Coordinates of C-alpha atoms in Angstrom, one line a residue:
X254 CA -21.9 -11.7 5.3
X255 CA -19.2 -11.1 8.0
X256 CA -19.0 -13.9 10.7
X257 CA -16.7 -11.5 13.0
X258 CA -15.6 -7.8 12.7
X259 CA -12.6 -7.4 11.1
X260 CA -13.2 -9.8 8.5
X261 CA -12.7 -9.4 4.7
X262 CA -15.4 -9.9 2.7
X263 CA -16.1 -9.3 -1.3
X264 CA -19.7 -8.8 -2.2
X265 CA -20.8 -11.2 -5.1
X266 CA -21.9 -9.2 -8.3
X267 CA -23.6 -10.2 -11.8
X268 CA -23.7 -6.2 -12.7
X269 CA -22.8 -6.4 -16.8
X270 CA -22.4 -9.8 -16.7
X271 CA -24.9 -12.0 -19.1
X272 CA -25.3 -15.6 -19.9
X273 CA -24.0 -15.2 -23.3
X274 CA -20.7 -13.3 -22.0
X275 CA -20.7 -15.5 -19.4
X276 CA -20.4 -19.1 -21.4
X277 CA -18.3 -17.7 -24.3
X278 CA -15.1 -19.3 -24.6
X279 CA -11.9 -17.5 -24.3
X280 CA -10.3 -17.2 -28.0
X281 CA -6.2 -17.1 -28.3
X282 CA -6.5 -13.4 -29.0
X283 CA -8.0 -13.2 -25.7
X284 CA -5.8 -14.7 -23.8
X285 CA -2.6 -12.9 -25.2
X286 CA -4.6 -9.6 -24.5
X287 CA -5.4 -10.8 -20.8
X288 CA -1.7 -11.8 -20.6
X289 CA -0.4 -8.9 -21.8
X290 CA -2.3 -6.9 -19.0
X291 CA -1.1 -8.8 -16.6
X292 CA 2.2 -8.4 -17.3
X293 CA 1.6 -4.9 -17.4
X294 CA 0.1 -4.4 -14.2
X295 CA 2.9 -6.7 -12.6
X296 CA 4.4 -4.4 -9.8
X297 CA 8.6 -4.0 -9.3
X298 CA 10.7 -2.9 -6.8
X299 CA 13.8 -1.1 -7.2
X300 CA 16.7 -0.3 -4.6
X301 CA 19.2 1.7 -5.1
X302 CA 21.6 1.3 -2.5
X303 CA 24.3 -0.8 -3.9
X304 CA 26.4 0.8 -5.8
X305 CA 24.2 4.0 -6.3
X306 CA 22.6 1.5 -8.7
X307 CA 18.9 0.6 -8.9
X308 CA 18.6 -3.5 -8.3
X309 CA 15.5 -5.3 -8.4
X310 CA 14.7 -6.8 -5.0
X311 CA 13.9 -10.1 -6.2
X312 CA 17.7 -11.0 -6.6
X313 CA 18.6 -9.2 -3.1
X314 CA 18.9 -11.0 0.2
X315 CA 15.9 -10.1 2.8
X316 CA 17.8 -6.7 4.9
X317 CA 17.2 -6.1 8.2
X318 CA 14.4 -3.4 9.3
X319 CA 13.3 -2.8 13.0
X320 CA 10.9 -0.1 12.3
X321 CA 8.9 0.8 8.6
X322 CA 6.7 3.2 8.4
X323 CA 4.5 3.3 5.8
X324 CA 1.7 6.8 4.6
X325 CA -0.6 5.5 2.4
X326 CA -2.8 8.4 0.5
X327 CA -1.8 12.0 -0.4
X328 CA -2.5 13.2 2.7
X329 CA -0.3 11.4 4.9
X330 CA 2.3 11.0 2.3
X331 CA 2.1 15.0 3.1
X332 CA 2.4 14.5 6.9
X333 CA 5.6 12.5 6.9
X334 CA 6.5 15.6 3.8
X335 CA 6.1 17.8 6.2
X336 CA 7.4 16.6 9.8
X337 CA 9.8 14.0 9.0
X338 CA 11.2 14.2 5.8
X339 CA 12.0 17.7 5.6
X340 CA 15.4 17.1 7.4
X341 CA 18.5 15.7 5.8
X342 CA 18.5 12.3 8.0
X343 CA 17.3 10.7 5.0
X344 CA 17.7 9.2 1.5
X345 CA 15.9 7.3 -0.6
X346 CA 16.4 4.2 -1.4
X347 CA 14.0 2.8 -3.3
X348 CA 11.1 2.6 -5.4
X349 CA 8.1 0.9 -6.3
X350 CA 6.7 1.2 -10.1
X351 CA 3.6 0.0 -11.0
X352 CA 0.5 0.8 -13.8
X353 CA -3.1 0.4 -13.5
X354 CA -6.2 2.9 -13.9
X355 CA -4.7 5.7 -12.0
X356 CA -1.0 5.4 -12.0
X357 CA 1.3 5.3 -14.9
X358 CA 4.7 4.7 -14.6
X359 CA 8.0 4.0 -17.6
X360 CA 10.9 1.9 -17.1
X361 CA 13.0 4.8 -18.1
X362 CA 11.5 6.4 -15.0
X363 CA 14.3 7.6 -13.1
X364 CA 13.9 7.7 -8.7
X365 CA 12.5 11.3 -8.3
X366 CA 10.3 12.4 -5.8
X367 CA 7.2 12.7 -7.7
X368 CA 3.2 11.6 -7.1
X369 CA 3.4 8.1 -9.9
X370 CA 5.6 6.3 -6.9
X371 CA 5.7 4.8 -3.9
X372 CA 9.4 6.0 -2.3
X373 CA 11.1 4.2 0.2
X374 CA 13.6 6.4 2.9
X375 CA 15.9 5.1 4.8
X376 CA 17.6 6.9 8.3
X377 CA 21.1 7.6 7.8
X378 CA 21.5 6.8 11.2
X379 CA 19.8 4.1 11.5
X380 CA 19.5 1.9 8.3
X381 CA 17.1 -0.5 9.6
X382 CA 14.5 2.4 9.9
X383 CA 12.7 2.5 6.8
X384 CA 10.1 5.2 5.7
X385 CA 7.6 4.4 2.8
X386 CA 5.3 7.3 1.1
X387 CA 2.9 6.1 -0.9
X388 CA 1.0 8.2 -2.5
X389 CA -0.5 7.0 -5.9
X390 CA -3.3 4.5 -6.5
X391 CA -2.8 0.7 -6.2
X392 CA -5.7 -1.3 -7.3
X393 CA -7.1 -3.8 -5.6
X394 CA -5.7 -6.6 -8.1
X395 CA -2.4 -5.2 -7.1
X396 CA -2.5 -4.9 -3.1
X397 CA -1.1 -8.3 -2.7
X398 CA 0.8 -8.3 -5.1
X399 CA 2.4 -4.6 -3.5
X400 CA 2.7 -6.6 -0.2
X401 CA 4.1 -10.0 -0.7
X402 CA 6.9 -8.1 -2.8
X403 CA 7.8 -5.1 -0.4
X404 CA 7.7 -7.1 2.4
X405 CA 9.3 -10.1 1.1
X406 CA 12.7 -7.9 1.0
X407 CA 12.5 -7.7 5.0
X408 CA 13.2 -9.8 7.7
X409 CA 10.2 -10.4 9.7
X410 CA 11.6 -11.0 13.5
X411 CA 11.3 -8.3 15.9
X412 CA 9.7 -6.2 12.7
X413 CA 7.3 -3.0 14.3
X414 CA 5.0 -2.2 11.0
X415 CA 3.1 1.7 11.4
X416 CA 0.7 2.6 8.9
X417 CA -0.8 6.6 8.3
X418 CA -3.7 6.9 6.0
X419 CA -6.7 9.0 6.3
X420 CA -10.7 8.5 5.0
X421 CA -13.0 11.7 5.1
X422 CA -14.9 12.6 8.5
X423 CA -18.4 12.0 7.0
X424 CA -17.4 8.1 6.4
X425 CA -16.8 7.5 10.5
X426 CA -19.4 5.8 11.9
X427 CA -20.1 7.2 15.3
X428 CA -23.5 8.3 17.7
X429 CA -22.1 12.0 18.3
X430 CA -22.4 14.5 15.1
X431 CA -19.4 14.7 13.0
X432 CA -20.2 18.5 13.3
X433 CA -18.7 18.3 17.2
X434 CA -15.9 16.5 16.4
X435 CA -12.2 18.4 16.1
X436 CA -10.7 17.9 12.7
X437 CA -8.5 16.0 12.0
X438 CA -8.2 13.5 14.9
X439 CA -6.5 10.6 15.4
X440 CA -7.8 6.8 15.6
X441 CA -5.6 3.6 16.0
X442 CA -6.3 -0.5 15.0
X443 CA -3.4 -2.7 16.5
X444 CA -2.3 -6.0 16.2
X445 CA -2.2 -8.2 19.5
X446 CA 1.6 -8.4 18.8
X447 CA 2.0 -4.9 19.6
X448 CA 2.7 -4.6 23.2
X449 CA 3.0 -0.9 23.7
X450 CA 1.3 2.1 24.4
X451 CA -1.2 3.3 21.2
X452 CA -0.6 7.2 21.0
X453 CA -4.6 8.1 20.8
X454 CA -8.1 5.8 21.8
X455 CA -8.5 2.9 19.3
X456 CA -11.0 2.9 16.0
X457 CA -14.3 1.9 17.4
X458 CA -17.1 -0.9 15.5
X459 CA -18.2 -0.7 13.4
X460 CA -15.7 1.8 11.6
X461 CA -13.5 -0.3 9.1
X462 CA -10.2 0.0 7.0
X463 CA -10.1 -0.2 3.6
X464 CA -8.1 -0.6 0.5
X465 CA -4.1 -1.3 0.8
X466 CA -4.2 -0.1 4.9
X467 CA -6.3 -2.6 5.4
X468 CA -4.4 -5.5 3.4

C-alpha cells in the first residue's frame, strides 16, 4: 500500500509460482540460460557524432545539454514527427538498441529512422538541445537500466528534462464524464525544481504515470 501519492509501489504476486518451483535449486544450465538473457536484454547507446562514427557512450565524456526532450509512445513520438522534426534544424545523433518482448533490434542495425529505436536529435543550432523519440517498448526490467545509461552521458547542472507521452481517455480518473471532455487535452506533473510556468492545469489525484514516464 502507498504511504503518499506519488509513490512506487509493486504488488506482491504468487500467480504460477508453487512450492516445488519455488525451493528447486538453480542447475548450471540454468544459470548460463538466465545469463545469457541478461546479456541480451542489456541496453546500448550509440552516438554518432564523432567522426560520423557510431561510439558507445560508455567511453564518451558526459556533454553538455540544457534542454532534452524526450516522446515516449507512438503517439508522441508522432507529435514531435510532425511539429518539430519535420524541419532541417536537426540530425540525429544517436541511438538506443535494445531487445525484449516487443522490440527486436541487430548489431548490424544501422541508425535509420525506424519504429525498433529510440532516436536521439540534436539542434543544429543549438547542440545542447537534445530531442529523444522513443517509440518502441522498454520493459520494465529495462527502465533503469534505459535511464541510468542515457542520462549518465549528460551533465546534470542547470539540466530542464520534458517528457510527452499519452494513456487512453477512459484510464483518467476524474468526477466529470469522459464523454464532455475535448480530446486530446493536455495534463502536466512537475518537479519542485521547475520554476516556470506549466503550459496547461496540472494532472489531478488520483491519476498516475506509468511505465518509463514515470521512471
Amino acid at each position: 500500500m502507498a504511504t503518499f501519492f506519488g509513490e512506487v509501489v509493486v504488488a506482491p504476486s504468487r500467480a504460477g509460482v508453487d512450492d516445488e518451483e519455488e525451493t528447486r535449486e538453480e542447475t548450471p544450465e540454468d544459470r548460463e540460460i538466465r545469463r545469457e538473457l541478461e546479456k541480451k536484454r542489456e541496453i546500448d547507446i550509440l552516438w554518432t557524432w564523432k567522426s560520423g562514427s557510431s561510439a558507445e557512450s560508455s567511453a564518451d565524456q558526459p556533454f553538455a545539454c540544457s534542454k532534452f526532450i524526450v516522446a515516449i509512445g507512438r503517439n508522441a513520438a508522432a507529435f514531435l514527427s510532425s511539429f518539430i522534426l519535420d524541419s532541417v534544424c536537426w540530425e540525429v545523433v544517436g541511438v538506443v538498441k535494445l531487445w525484449n518482448e516487443w522490440c527486436r533490434t541487430s548489431s548490424t542495425t544501422s541508425v535509420l529512422p525506424t519504429d525498433s529505436f529510440c532516436l536521439f536529435y540534436r539542434l543544429i543550432a543549438d547542440p545542447t538541445v537534445l530531442l529523444c523519440q522513443c517509440s518502441c517498448y522498454v520493459a520494465e526490467d529495462q527502465q533503469f537500466q534505459w535511464l541510468e545509461k542515457v542520462f549518465g552521458c549528460m551533465q546534470k547542472e542547470g539540466l530542464q528534462v520534458t517528457i510527452l507521452s499519452t494513456c487512453p481517455v477512459a484510464d483518467y480518473k476524474t468526477q466529470e464524464s469522459t464523454l464532455t471532455l475535448p480530446s486530446p487535452f493536455l495534463k502536466a506533473l512537475k518537479t519542485k525544481e521547475f520554476k516556470e510556468q506549466v503550459c496547461c492545469p496540472l494532472l489531478e489525484q488520483p491519476n498516475i504515470v506509468r511505465d518509463l514516464p514515470a521512471a
